[in-house]
Every structure is written in C-alpha cells, then in structure tokens.
Amino acid sequence: MAPFDLVHPRSTDEALAELRTASPEGVAVLAGGTDLLLDIDRARIAPRRVVSLRYLPWKFLEWSGDSLTIGSTLPLRALEVEPRIRQRIPGLWEAVRAVGSVALRHRATLGGNLVRSAPTSDLSPILLALDAEVEVVGPHGSRWTPVDAFLSDSRRPRLAFGELVRAVRIPEARPSAYHWQRVRPVNDISQVGVAVARSPSEGYYRIAVGDVLPRPVRILPAEEALRSRPPTDDEVRSAAELAGKLSPFATDRRGTEEYRRHIVAVLARRALLAIRTAAPRGPAP
Amino acid sequence: MSYAVRSDALAKARGAVLYGTDIESPGMLWGALVLAPIPHGTIRSIDLTAARAIPGVTAIGPEDLPRLLPGVPTDPERPIFPSTTIQYHAQPIAAVAAPTLEVARRAAQAVKVETRQHPAVESIDEAAIGPKPEVIGHVHARYGDLDGVFRTADFVLTETYRTNSVSQVALEPHAAIAEIRDDGTWFVRTSTQSPFGVREDLAAMLGIPESQIVVEGTWVGGGFGGKGSSLVEPYALVLAHASGRPVRLALTYREEFLLGRSTLPSLIRLSSAVRGGTIVGRRVLWKVDAGSSLPGRDFATGYGVGFTVGPYRVPAIELEGIALRTHKPPLGPHRAPLAPQCAFAAESHMDHLAQRLGVDSVEFRRRHVWLPGDLTHLGQTVGPFGLSQCLAEAGARARKWRERLPENHGIGVGAGFWSTGTGAGGEARLFLQPERLRIVQGEPEIGSGSVIRGLAAVAEVVLGIPRERIEVDYRDTATAPFDSGVWGSRTLGALGQAVEKAARELRAELAKRTDAPEGAIRLTVQGSELAVEVDGVFRPVREILRREEIENGGLTTYGTHYGVAGSFDALRVLDGTFYPYTDFTGAAHVAEVALDPELGTVRVVRYAAFHDAGRVVDFETAKAQVEGGIVMGLGTALTEEGLWSPEGVLQNPGLVDYRIPTLAEVPPIEVHFIEGFLGAGPFGAKGLGEPPIIPVPATIANAVRDACGEGPTELPMTGERLARHLKLLRT
C-alpha cells in the first residue's frame, strides 16, 4: 500500500476547500472506507491525499412528518437499529440489512454506497423505488437531485470533482420491500435485487432492480401494469414477468442472465404481494 | 462430560503463538514467486535482468537451478521450476528475494517472461472441446457374477454424478522461512502438517540426503490437507542459498487458490442391479481430474474409488477408476480426499434406489450396511464398525423431525465411512520431571487439538496426571522422534498409540520404583510438584527420580507405533494399486432443509450427526471436530467451487467469489457418538479428523430429494444449478 496523507476536515466548507486544492488523481474521499481501502490495497488507485468525511456533522437522521433525511456519512448500522425505519419504510430496512455483515455496516455509509454507484448496490434499487433525492454540495452551493438522475454509469455517478453528497431524502414513508438473491445468503454480492414501494398518498407503485448494467433502474412498464387499486393477482403476475423480461441483466460469474430474469420475476411477485395491502406500521413520526 | 480448556487456547486468544506468517529472522529477505502467465505452453525466455537491477534483489530462474541446487533432484515429476513446459496457470517459474515485501513484489513483476501458448486440457468431460486429457492413472477391480446379476435383475438404475473443485481455505496461507546454516544444513521453518513429509519431499527436490535438511513446523493456522506436502519450502531454501540470507516466503491469498492443492472435478457413473429389494450388483466408472499431478494419481484412483460403493455389502462389483491429466494445478488432498464427493454420488444413489423401491432409505441402507466381520468390495474383513447403529439413531431422529415438517422442507439421511490412517508410523518420548510431564513428538498442532489435547489426554488417562501438568512439546525433524504427519485422521489413533505405550512404560517403571501395582499408580500435585499416589500415600516424583534423571530432563520412556495395514483379496484387482483400510469409522447424518420451490435455493434448517469414533477420549474436542467438519461440508455441498475458464485459468481465486460458509448459514448441529466399536487407537479411539465432512453433501442432497422428489446430481448445489436441474426456469 502506497503511503498517503489523511486529512479530517471538520466542516462542509473545509471539506470542499480540501478538494478545491487537489487534483482528481491525487485525492480520494473516505466515507466508510469499505471499498476505498480495497482499491488502495489492490493498487487500483494510489491517492496521495485522503479526505476523510468522518468528522463532518453529516451523521444525522431527521424525520419531518413522514419524510426522512439521512446524513450521508451515517453508518448503515444506525439505519438498521432505528425502529421507525423498520416500521415505516421496511424496504429500506431490508436493503440496509442486505449489505455485508454487521461489522461492515458499522462502517459503511449510505452516501458512500451511492457515490460508489456499483451496479450491484443493494441500496440503489430501494432508493429508486422510494423516489429518494440526493443533496450534492459543491463550490456552487447545494442542490437536490433525484437518485434516478444521480445514478449514471457503473461506478460513475453524476457528481463533479469537488462535489460531495451531504444527505439523502426520502420524501415519504412507503410500504416497501427489498428482496435479493445470492449464491451464499450472507456476505455475498447479490445476483439480483428487487425493490418495490407503494405511495400511500398517490397509490402508484415503483419497481426497481439492481445487479443490472450499467446501474440499477426502475422498470416502468412493470410499474404501469399495476393499474387497479389495489392491483389484481393477474396484474401483479404480469408486472413481475415484465420486470424479469425487461431488466437489463447480463451473464457473469455470479449467475446467468436467464437465471436472473427468472429470479426477478419470482422475487418481484413476492415483494409486490407483500406490500399490496400493507399499511405503514407504527405511529407516524 | 468435562469441558476441555486447551493449553494453547489462551496464547492463541492473545495472539501470542507464532504462525508461519508471523516468524521473522534477523537480516532476512522477503520472497515472491513469478507465476506462469498461461496454463500450457513453452517458456521461450525468462529475463531476470530488470529484477536483478533493483538494489538488494536476488532473482532465480530455471537456468540457475543446476548451479544452485546442492544435488541432482531425484523426482523429475516435481521440478522446482519447469525447464521448458508450463503445466498449469500460475506454476512458479522464477522467484525473487528482496529486503522488503514491496520490493520483492515489484521485482517479481519486473521479470519478463516470453511464452508460446499451447491449447490447454481443461476438462475431463467427454463433451468438452479442445484436446483430450491423458490417462495417468487407472485402477480396475471386479468380482462376482456381474453379468448374471445384471441380466436377472428386477431393474437396473444407472446415473451420473458430477462434482467440482474445492479448496482447503486455511486461514493462514502457506508460509516458510529458510536459511542455510553454517554447517551446511538446509533449515526451514514452515507451516506444515508434516515436517517429516516435507523433509522427504525436499530431499527429492534438492537432491540431498534427509540428514542435511531440518524442517521445523510452526503453529499451523489450518491445514485441511493443503499443507500435507511441500509447496513454498523449496523456493525459500533455494532463494536463501542464492542470497546468503534467511528468506521468508508466504503465498498471497490469491496464490493460495491459484497454486494450492485443490480437490479437482470428478465424474461418477453408478449402475446398480436390484433384485428382491436388495442390491445384487454394481458397476462404477469414476473419472477424476488429477490436474497436472503425477504423484497424486494412484491415491486419487486407488483409494477414492472405494467410496463410490459405500459401506455396503454388494455381491458382485466392477470398479474402474481413471485419473486424467489436465492443465490445472496438481490435485491435492482436501479433508477426506474425494470421499465427500464419492459419498454424495453413492448415497444419493442409495436414496434413489430406495425411492424406486418405495422403501425407507435408512432401512434400505441397514439391509446392506457392513457389519463387523463382513467383507468389503475388495474382500477385506470389516473390523469393529458401528455404522448400522449410527443409521438406526439417524433414522429415529429423521422420523422425529418428520412429525412436524413444514411445506417445502425435506429430511435427508446420508452415511459415510473412513479408514483411520493408523497404518502410518509415529514415535513419542515422555519425560517425567518433578513438576511436569513432557511429551516430545514430531507433529505440529494444526488446530484440531489432536496433538495438544488428544495426546495429552492419552497420558492423562494412563497416568492419572492432571492435564495442566502435561506439556506437549513439538520439536524439529533433527530432534523430534519420527512421525508421519497430521493426515488421514491418524494423530490420536496412531501417534496416540506411541504415547500410550510410552505412558504405560512410565507407569510400569513408577510401579517398580514404588513397589506398587501398576493399576494403582496416579500422579497428583502435592504443593507445587508432582507426586505418585498409591492408595492414599504420596511419594514426591523428585524422590523417585534418580539425580541424573533430574539433571537430564527427567525419567524418559519411549513409545513407537508402526501399524499393520489390513489386507484384501488381490485376486479381485485387475489393474492398478488399491489401498487397504485400517480401523473402519462411520457416520450417519440427518439434515432438514428448506427448499425454495421457485428459486432452487436450499437452506439447512437443522442437522444431527451420529458417529462411530471408537472410544471418545475427549468429548469437547471430538464434538468440535464433528461440528467443524459439518460446517466445511456445507461449503462443499452448497457454495464452494473453483470456476475454470475454457483456457484452464481459475476465475475466482479469492474469497469474494469462492464462497465458504459463514456462521449465518450454520444450522443448529447435534453431535452424538455411538461408542462400543473399538478401534486400534488408545483405549479404542478411532480417527475423527476427516469422517465428519464425508456424509454432508449427500445428506443435504437427500434432504432436497425428500423435499421435491428429485435428487441433485452435481455439487455444489447452488440455487442456479438446482433451479436448472429441477427445471424451474421458464426458457
């Protein structure tokens, strides 16, 4: 491992200033570090300066009515142990629990996962299904952008050099579910991930899949197949079939395209049936 | 039942023991290997110039060997470096040593290798494209009226099973530190299961007598068969010789997968003739991928093939085993080499036969299972063997679990047998000192506890000495008594017998000196020292020992064990070398699985194991051994497999895509011992290192068959493989 300087800015301005003075090749941003340290160890990158976000005041969790804003550097474990997330946004809780192990979730962060933008992310699909938005801070201030617009290419989100993700907002708590499939059920990379959510205010459904190239996506025709309120069994079945058929899967060493399509059709059906009539549990925050 | 606190537990928990990867030596260099970039081809050139230009770097290649080796190697099939032909991807073709690990790795990368690639043989599957594998081993046995029983059978069931590569995945990689001593001794400290075996390998590879080589085993962070023979030691030694400095060489984890000694794919075709509800004949064709190995070929065929029949009486049999050479790394032993794979085929076949007959699979097994005095497929007499009783217990447990079985769950039973390696020799020396008993012997503790706890327990029982007063002392090959090594589940069964003899001799000597009957001798603690207690009278050991004994390390006794292998009916062998068994051990396992009927995924819900291990010498250690074997077997059954490209390159040399079980998948495990069928080991103990893994894939496969009516035919049973086999995919 090549040596590097580790800096700990204490405010958003200090963090942005660190990036302003550096060159893109020479600097890396550290959130949880679960991917970054592997990259450095395997010499995929060799930063001379690592800017740690650890001491920024970004580890917050704020409910505003039924809307939730999550600081980007809050460890995933904090989301997992928050009972209101489990009750009000069960899909998010299931997706968080799908990431790595407890030990890893004590370090890994939601912001890090989004900026990493792995096609295999277990969190991107549920954020898509929840219509989440990302707060990007940079030299020109702060802007909010939908996760769908933030995700772009594999490992390349729409985030300019010098910008950071400060927070993620989930506009409303939704009946939701995240189902995944792996060769080994834990501590493995998913073969597929399916997130579904139903808007309690508007009644519409979102269906998003992960482990597709180049990034997790919503499958709009599958969402549109769910016309009735609540959708009929036939509608659920055809939406699930469409999700399997239309997901941009590929074959790799974790599984074939054919198997993935089959799995998504099964998991999407199960997930939709699980949320079709579910109401948010627990008192509204 | 007592709870055994192992004498190494505290030191290991504190990180105080030195594993192979922990040892450093003043002035040492760090080694790194240069690996073949292709699986098969000709080396056109190896240019070490750029590596040697880096300050402090020593680099060696094939051309340097004649100059550097102290003698002429006597084993041409295991060259240190290949001179011209690359036989597998990542075969070491050059090596470097440097003052730091970073520089060593940089130097290894600076070595320029030019090769001409040839097509590689990757698969033993007849349908595979490309060149066909060469037959390098063949065994064939036959007896009984085979044609007759197949002609008159009620029905014949023929099926083919396939298994894939599994790696040992010891936590600690292979690591050695070598130096050439001033007196000309080639000295290596290494993480190994067999210091004396490594010495023998090195003598052949270096071309010098064993007396010029000293091997010292370090603490071993897991072996599982992967550290049974030499791997990194010759490179470390030759680098030490070339550089004039101690050299430490450890494999990276990627290298563990690439050039470790995995179990490779096999293909098992079984055909059984059934008449009147019993098996009257069986034909087996077994093909095993031996990789580029020549040394392992006989063992792979002649030993493994017997496990395709299972521990059952079959009156007519034809067995054929074929070892095929491919451009994979050499085949190696992985805990009970190939037996779990063969048992998967044989035991799945048993369940399938029972299913066809509409009879209970446990009762069907018990109709055929070996009883003491029966003859094996090769006509060897079965000794004390409690598998029938294990099966009865397993069957009862399965019936109990079946009383409340949720939908899509299934219950399976699988059996397995093994032969304790008590034929191989070992020796031990005991030193009774005023304050402790030392057992000096030649096996490193590899983690199972069989050395540090098992050998101590033997002395504890014979001499009645408190365990905290026993010290098991491991010595290098120059000073330790000879031992064959930690393999074949033999430590307690074989080396334990040497300890037992030495302990009995010590007891006899103490009886003589105290004028007491042998059976009355007990060593107890009086104050801070040991005393001999005879009928309530205490005599301090210090007073019993002669002065020169106290000054020279204690009262010494010596025990040796050189076992006699069993014998079989040689007339049944048509070709090749078969191996007899010693000390039959057996186990029957029960699993409940939950099968997802749409996804093809299997979750093991609960598990029970019933083992005949002879007399259990230390329950906690034995139980841990069974649990560990079952967990390891879960990987073989469900997730572990080496993925090879058509070019013969391993695609998943790492723990992300080579999936060993994690604690989250481990079900509740019950462990039971069926005692009373005594083996040749101390007090009737039999080996228990390998038996626990053998029935696991079969047991889980049979539970899947129970859940859905269809049995898996290939390992590992991943979700995708099962979904395809069960035709769940909508094509």
PDB file of N, CA, C and O in Angstrom, chain B residues 283-325:
ATOM      1  N   ARG B 283     -21.859 -51.524 -10.934  1.00  0.00           N
ATOM      2  CA  ARG B 283     -20.720 -51.114 -11.761  1.00  0.00           C
ATOM      3  C   ARG B 283     -20.451 -49.630 -11.486  1.00  0.00           C
ATOM      4  O   ARG B 283     -21.390 -48.834 -11.420  1.00  0.00           O
ATOM      5  N   VAL B 284     -19.173 -49.297 -11.364  1.00  0.00           N
ATOM      6  CA  VAL B 284     -18.785 -47.906 -11.136  1.00  0.00           C
ATOM      7  C   VAL B 284     -17.726 -47.506 -12.143  1.00  0.00           C
ATOM      8  O   VAL B 284     -16.747 -48.235 -12.351  1.00  0.00           O
ATOM      9  N   LEU B 285     -17.957 -46.378 -12.789  1.00  0.00           N
ATOM     10  CA  LEU B 285     -16.886 -45.765 -13.577  1.00  0.00           C
ATOM     11  C   LEU B 285     -16.649 -44.394 -12.969  1.00  0.00           C
ATOM     12  O   LEU B 285     -17.557 -43.558 -12.904  1.00  0.00           O
ATOM     13  N   TRP B 286     -15.429 -44.192 -12.493  1.00  0.00           N
ATOM     14  CA  TRP B 286     -15.111 -42.963 -11.767  1.00  0.00           C
ATOM     15  C   TRP B 286     -13.956 -42.276 -12.473  1.00  0.00           C
ATOM     16  O   TRP B 286     -12.906 -42.877 -12.680  1.00  0.00           O
ATOM     17  N   LYS B 287     -14.185 -41.035 -12.866  1.00  0.00           N
ATOM     18  CA  LYS B 287     -13.115 -40.271 -13.506  1.00  0.00           C
ATOM     19  C   LYS B 287     -12.789 -39.079 -12.633  1.00  0.00           C
ATOM     20  O   LYS B 287     -13.699 -38.365 -12.208  1.00  0.00           O
ATOM     21  N   VAL B 288     -11.516 -38.878 -12.421  1.00  0.00           N
ATOM     22  CA  VAL B 288     -11.129 -37.736 -11.598  1.00  0.00           C
ATOM     23  C   VAL B 288     -10.086 -36.898 -12.329  1.00  0.00           C
ATOM     24  O   VAL B 288      -9.186 -37.432 -12.984  1.00  0.00           O
ATOM     25  N   ASP B 289     -10.292 -35.612 -12.253  1.00  0.00           N
ATOM     26  CA  ASP B 289      -9.343 -34.652 -12.807  1.00  0.00           C
ATOM     27  C   ASP B 289      -8.157 -34.603 -11.837  1.00  0.00           C
ATOM     28  O   ASP B 289      -8.319 -34.209 -10.685  1.00  0.00           O
ATOM     29  N   ALA B 290      -6.983 -35.049 -12.310  1.00  0.00           N
ATOM     30  CA  ALA B 290      -5.802 -35.059 -11.437  1.00  0.00           C
ATOM     31  C   ALA B 290      -4.964 -33.809 -11.635  1.00  0.00           C
ATOM     32  O   ALA B 290      -3.879 -33.690 -11.076  1.00  0.00           O
ATOM     33  N   GLY B 291      -5.440 -32.879 -12.451  1.00  0.00           N
ATOM     34  CA  GLY B 291      -4.654 -31.688 -12.739  1.00  0.00           C
ATOM     35  C   GLY B 291      -3.343 -32.089 -13.384  1.00  0.00           C
ATOM     36  O   GLY B 291      -3.264 -33.102 -14.095  1.00  0.00           O
ATOM     37  N   SER B 292      -2.297 -31.332 -13.122  1.00  0.00           N
ATOM     38  CA  SER B 292      -1.010 -31.647 -13.742  1.00  0.00           C
ATOM     39  C   SER B 292      -0.221 -32.616 -12.870  1.00  0.00           C
ATOM     40  O   SER B 292       0.960 -32.826 -13.087  1.00  0.00           O
ATOM     41  N   SER B 293      -0.901 -33.213 -11.898  1.00  0.00           N
ATOM     42  CA  SER B 293      -0.190 -34.028 -10.924  1.00  0.00           C
ATOM     43  C   SER B 293       0.130 -35.406 -11.459  1.00  0.00           C
ATOM     44  O   SER B 293      -0.723 -36.065 -12.032  1.00  0.00           O
ATOM     45  N   LEU B 294       1.309 -35.846 -11.240  1.00  0.00           N
ATOM     46  CA  LEU B 294       1.593 -37.261 -11.411  1.00  0.00           C
ATOM     47  C   LEU B 294       1.648 -37.959 -10.058  1.00  0.00           C
ATOM     48  O   LEU B 294       1.069 -39.015  -9.895  1.00  0.00           O
ATOM     49  N   PRO B 295       2.306 -37.356  -9.046  1.00  0.00           N
ATOM     50  CA  PRO B 295       2.440 -38.078  -7.783  1.00  0.00           C
ATOM     51  C   PRO B 295       1.105 -38.475  -7.148  1.00  0.00           C
ATOM     52  O   PRO B 295       1.002 -39.502  -6.507  1.00  0.00           O
ATOM     53  N   GLY B 296       0.074 -37.680  -7.345  1.00  0.00           N
ATOM     54  CA  GLY B 296      -1.174 -37.952  -6.657  1.00  0.00           C
ATOM     55  C   GLY B 296      -2.075 -38.952  -7.352  1.00  0.00           C
ATOM     56  O   GLY B 296      -3.125 -39.291  -6.856  1.00  0.00           O
ATOM     57  N   ARG B 297      -1.642 -39.445  -8.504  1.00  0.00           N
ATOM     58  CA  ARG B 297      -2.605 -40.177  -9.334  1.00  0.00           C
ATOM     59  C   ARG B 297      -3.069 -41.487  -8.702  1.00  0.00           C
ATOM     60  O   ARG B 297      -4.238 -41.834  -8.787  1.00  0.00           O
ATOM     61  N   ASP B 298      -2.154 -42.230  -8.090  1.00  0.00           N
ATOM     62  CA  ASP B 298      -2.534 -43.529  -7.561  1.00  0.00           C
ATOM     63  C   ASP B 298      -3.497 -43.391  -6.404  1.00  0.00           C
ATOM     64  O   ASP B 298      -4.483 -44.096  -6.300  1.00  0.00           O
ATOM     65  N   PHE B 299      -3.182 -42.447  -5.552  1.00  0.00           N
ATOM     66  CA  PHE B 299      -4.032 -42.237  -4.398  1.00  0.00           C
ATOM     67  C   PHE B 299      -5.428 -41.840  -4.851  1.00  0.00           C
ATOM     68  O   PHE B 299      -6.435 -42.326  -4.348  1.00  0.00           O
ATOM     69  N   ALA B 300      -5.455 -40.931  -5.838  1.00  0.00           N
ATOM     70  CA  ALA B 300      -6.746 -40.423  -6.301  1.00  0.00           C
ATOM     71  C   ALA B 300      -7.620 -41.557  -6.787  1.00  0.00           C
ATOM     72  O   ALA B 300      -8.816 -41.597  -6.522  1.00  0.00           O
ATOM     73  N   THR B 301      -7.053 -42.483  -7.497  1.00  0.00           N
ATOM     74  CA  THR B 301      -7.873 -43.543  -8.060  1.00  0.00           C
ATOM     75  C   THR B 301      -8.034 -44.709  -7.093  1.00  0.00           C
ATOM     76  O   THR B 301      -9.130 -45.117  -6.765  1.00  0.00           O
ATOM     77  N   GLY B 302      -6.925 -45.241  -6.617  1.00  0.00           N
ATOM     78  CA  GLY B 302      -6.978 -46.486  -5.856  1.00  0.00           C
ATOM     79  C   GLY B 302      -7.602 -46.356  -4.491  1.00  0.00           C
ATOM     80  O   GLY B 302      -8.107 -47.324  -3.939  1.00  0.00           O
ATOM     81  N   TYR B 303      -7.574 -45.176  -3.919  1.00  0.00           N
ATOM     82  CA  TYR B 303      -8.185 -45.004  -2.605  1.00  0.00           C
ATOM     83  C   TYR B 303      -9.613 -44.502  -2.756  1.00  0.00           C
ATOM     84  O   TYR B 303     -10.545 -45.034  -2.162  1.00  0.00           O
ATOM     85  N   GLY B 304      -9.765 -43.480  -3.579  1.00  0.00           N
ATOM     86  CA  GLY B 304     -11.070 -42.830  -3.692  1.00  0.00           C
ATOM     87  C   GLY B 304     -12.159 -43.733  -4.233  1.00  0.00           C
ATOM     88  O   GLY B 304     -13.305 -43.663  -3.790  1.00  0.00           O
ATOM     89  N   VAL B 305     -11.824 -44.594  -5.162  1.00  0.00           N
ATOM     90  CA  VAL B 305     -12.866 -45.322  -5.880  1.00  0.00           C
ATOM     91  C   VAL B 305     -13.716 -46.170  -4.937  1.00  0.00           C
ATOM     92  O   VAL B 305     -14.907 -46.368  -5.168  1.00  0.00           O
ATOM     93  N   GLY B 306     -13.138 -46.660  -3.861  1.00  0.00           N
ATOM     94  CA  GLY B 306     -13.894 -47.478  -2.919  1.00  0.00           C
ATOM     95  C   GLY B 306     -15.072 -46.739  -2.312  1.00  0.00           C
ATOM     96  O   GLY B 306     -16.092 -47.345  -1.966  1.00  0.00           O
ATOM     97  N   PHE B 307     -14.934 -45.419  -2.191  1.00  0.00           N
ATOM     98  CA  PHE B 307     -16.011 -44.650  -1.567  1.00  0.00           C
ATOM     99  C   PHE B 307     -17.232 -44.513  -2.478  1.00  0.00           C
ATOM    100  O   PHE B 307     -18.275 -44.045  -2.049  1.00  0.00           O
ATOM    101  N   THR B 308     -17.099 -44.918  -3.748  1.00  0.00           N
ATOM    102  CA  THR B 308     -18.252 -44.875  -4.641  1.00  0.00           C
ATOM    103  C   THR B 308     -19.183 -46.064  -4.393  1.00  0.00           C
ATOM    104  O   THR B 308     -20.308 -46.068  -4.856  1.00  0.00           O
ATOM    105  N   VAL B 309     -18.690 -47.082  -3.715  1.00  0.00           N
ATOM    106  CA  VAL B 309     -19.542 -48.222  -3.386  1.00  0.00           C
ATOM    107  C   VAL B 309     -20.236 -47.966  -2.056  1.00  0.00           C
ATOM    108  O   VAL B 309     -21.369 -48.359  -1.836  1.00  0.00           O
ATOM    109  N   GLY B 310     -19.522 -47.278  -1.176  1.00  0.00           N
ATOM    110  CA  GLY B 310     -20.081 -47.030   0.142  1.00  0.00           C
ATOM    111  C   GLY B 310     -19.877 -48.238   1.031  1.00  0.00           C
ATOM    112  O   GLY B 310     -19.395 -49.283   0.589  1.00  0.00           O
ATOM    113  N   PRO B 311     -20.273 -48.110   2.293  1.00  0.00           N
ATOM    114  CA  PRO B 311     -20.039 -49.165   3.276  1.00  0.00           C
ATOM    115  C   PRO B 311     -21.127 -50.238   3.202  1.00  0.00           C
ATOM    116  O   PRO B 311     -21.793 -50.509   4.194  1.00  0.00           O
ATOM    117  N   TYR B 312     -21.290 -50.811   2.040  1.00  0.00           N
ATOM    118  CA  TYR B 312     -22.414 -51.727   1.836  1.00  0.00           C
ATOM    119  C   TYR B 312     -21.973 -53.044   1.213  1.00  0.00           C
ATOM    120  O   TYR B 312     -21.063 -53.078   0.383  1.00  0.00           O
ATOM    121  N   ARG B 313     -22.692 -54.104   1.598  1.00  0.00           N
ATOM    122  CA  ARG B 313     -22.458 -55.428   1.007  1.00  0.00           C
ATOM    123  C   ARG B 313     -23.103 -55.467  -0.369  1.00  0.00           C
ATOM    124  O   ARG B 313     -24.309 -55.237  -0.506  1.00  0.00           O
ATOM    125  N   VAL B 314     -22.299 -55.722  -1.369  1.00  0.00           N
ATOM    126  CA  VAL B 314     -22.823 -55.911  -2.719  1.00  0.00           C
ATOM    127  C   VAL B 314     -22.135 -57.157  -3.271  1.00  0.00           C
ATOM    128  O   VAL B 314     -20.898 -57.187  -3.328  1.00  0.00           O
ATOM    129  N   PRO B 315     -22.876 -58.171  -3.672  1.00  0.00           N
ATOM    130  CA  PRO B 315     -22.243 -59.449  -4.005  1.00  0.00           C
ATOM    131  C   PRO B 315     -21.491 -59.480  -5.333  1.00  0.00           C
ATOM    132  O   PRO B 315     -20.694 -60.398  -5.544  1.00  0.00           O
ATOM    133  N   ALA B 316     -21.734 -58.535  -6.197  1.00  0.00           N
ATOM    134  CA  ALA B 316     -20.990 -58.526  -7.467  1.00  0.00           C
ATOM    135  C   ALA B 316     -20.656 -57.084  -7.818  1.00  0.00           C
ATOM    136  O   ALA B 316     -21.533 -56.209  -7.758  1.00  0.00           O
ATOM    137  N   ILE B 317     -19.405 -56.866  -8.169  1.00  0.00           N
ATOM    138  CA  ILE B 317     -18.965 -55.481  -8.329  1.00  0.00           C
ATOM    139  C   ILE B 317     -17.934 -55.344  -9.432  1.00  0.00           C
ATOM    140  O   ILE B 317     -17.075 -56.218  -9.624  1.00  0.00           O
ATOM    141  N   GLU B 318     -18.038 -54.254 -10.166  1.00  0.00           N
ATOM    142  CA  GLU B 318     -16.934 -53.856 -11.043  1.00  0.00           C
ATOM    143  C   GLU B 318     -16.652 -52.374 -10.792  1.00  0.00           C
ATOM    144  O   GLU B 318     -17.553 -51.541 -10.872  1.00  0.00           O
ATOM    145  N   LEU B 319     -15.397 -52.102 -10.464  1.00  0.00           N
ATOM    146  CA  LEU B 319     -14.979 -50.733 -10.160  1.00  0.00           C
ATOM    147  C   LEU B 319     -13.890 -50.336 -11.120  1.00  0.00           C
ATOM    148  O   LEU B 319     -12.898 -51.036 -11.261  1.00  0.00           O
ATOM    149  N   GLU B 320     -14.064 -49.181 -11.746  1.00  0.00           N
ATOM    150  CA  GLU B 320     -12.981 -48.681 -12.580  1.00  0.00           C
ATOM    151  C   GLU B 320     -12.762 -47.214 -12.247  1.00  0.00           C
ATOM    152  O   GLU B 320     -13.715 -46.430 -12.219  1.00  0.00           O
ATOM    153  N   GLY B 321     -11.528 -46.880 -11.962  1.00  0.00           N
ATOM    154  CA  GLY B 321     -11.185 -45.501 -11.650  1.00  0.00           C
ATOM    155  C   GLY B 321     -10.120 -45.003 -12.610  1.00  0.00           C
ATOM    156  O   GLY B 321      -9.153 -45.704 -12.892  1.00  0.00           O
ATOM    157  N   ILE B 322     -10.343 -43.800 -13.114  1.00  0.00           N
ATOM    158  CA  ILE B 322      -9.415 -43.248 -14.105  1.00  0.00           C
ATOM    159  C   ILE B 322      -8.992 -41.853 -13.666  1.00  0.00           C
ATOM    160  O   ILE B 322      -9.841 -40.990 -13.407  1.00  0.00           O
ATOM    161  N   ALA B 323      -7.680 -41.634 -13.561  1.00  0.00           N
ATOM    162  CA  ALA B 323      -7.157 -40.290 -13.268  1.00  0.00           C
ATOM    163  C   ALA B 323      -6.729 -39.661 -14.577  1.00  0.00           C
ATOM    164  O   ALA B 323      -5.998 -40.276 -15.370  1.00  0.00           O
ATOM    165  N   LEU B 324      -7.205 -38.458 -14.832  1.00  0.00           N
ATOM    166  CA  LEU B 324      -6.934 -37.789 -16.103  1.00  0.00           C
ATOM    167  C   LEU B 324      -6.097 -36.545 -15.853  1.00  0.00           C
ATOM    168  O   LEU B 324      -6.340 -35.789 -14.905  1.00  0.00           O
ATOM    169  N   ARG B 325      -5.152 -36.332 -16.747  1.00  0.00           N
ATOM    170  CA  ARG B 325      -4.245 -35.204 -16.574  1.00  0.00           C
ATOM    171  C   ARG B 325      -4.779 -34.002 -17.340  1.00  0.00           C
ATOM    172  O   ARG B 325      -5.063 -34.078 -18.531  1.00  0.00           O
TER     173      ARG B 325
END
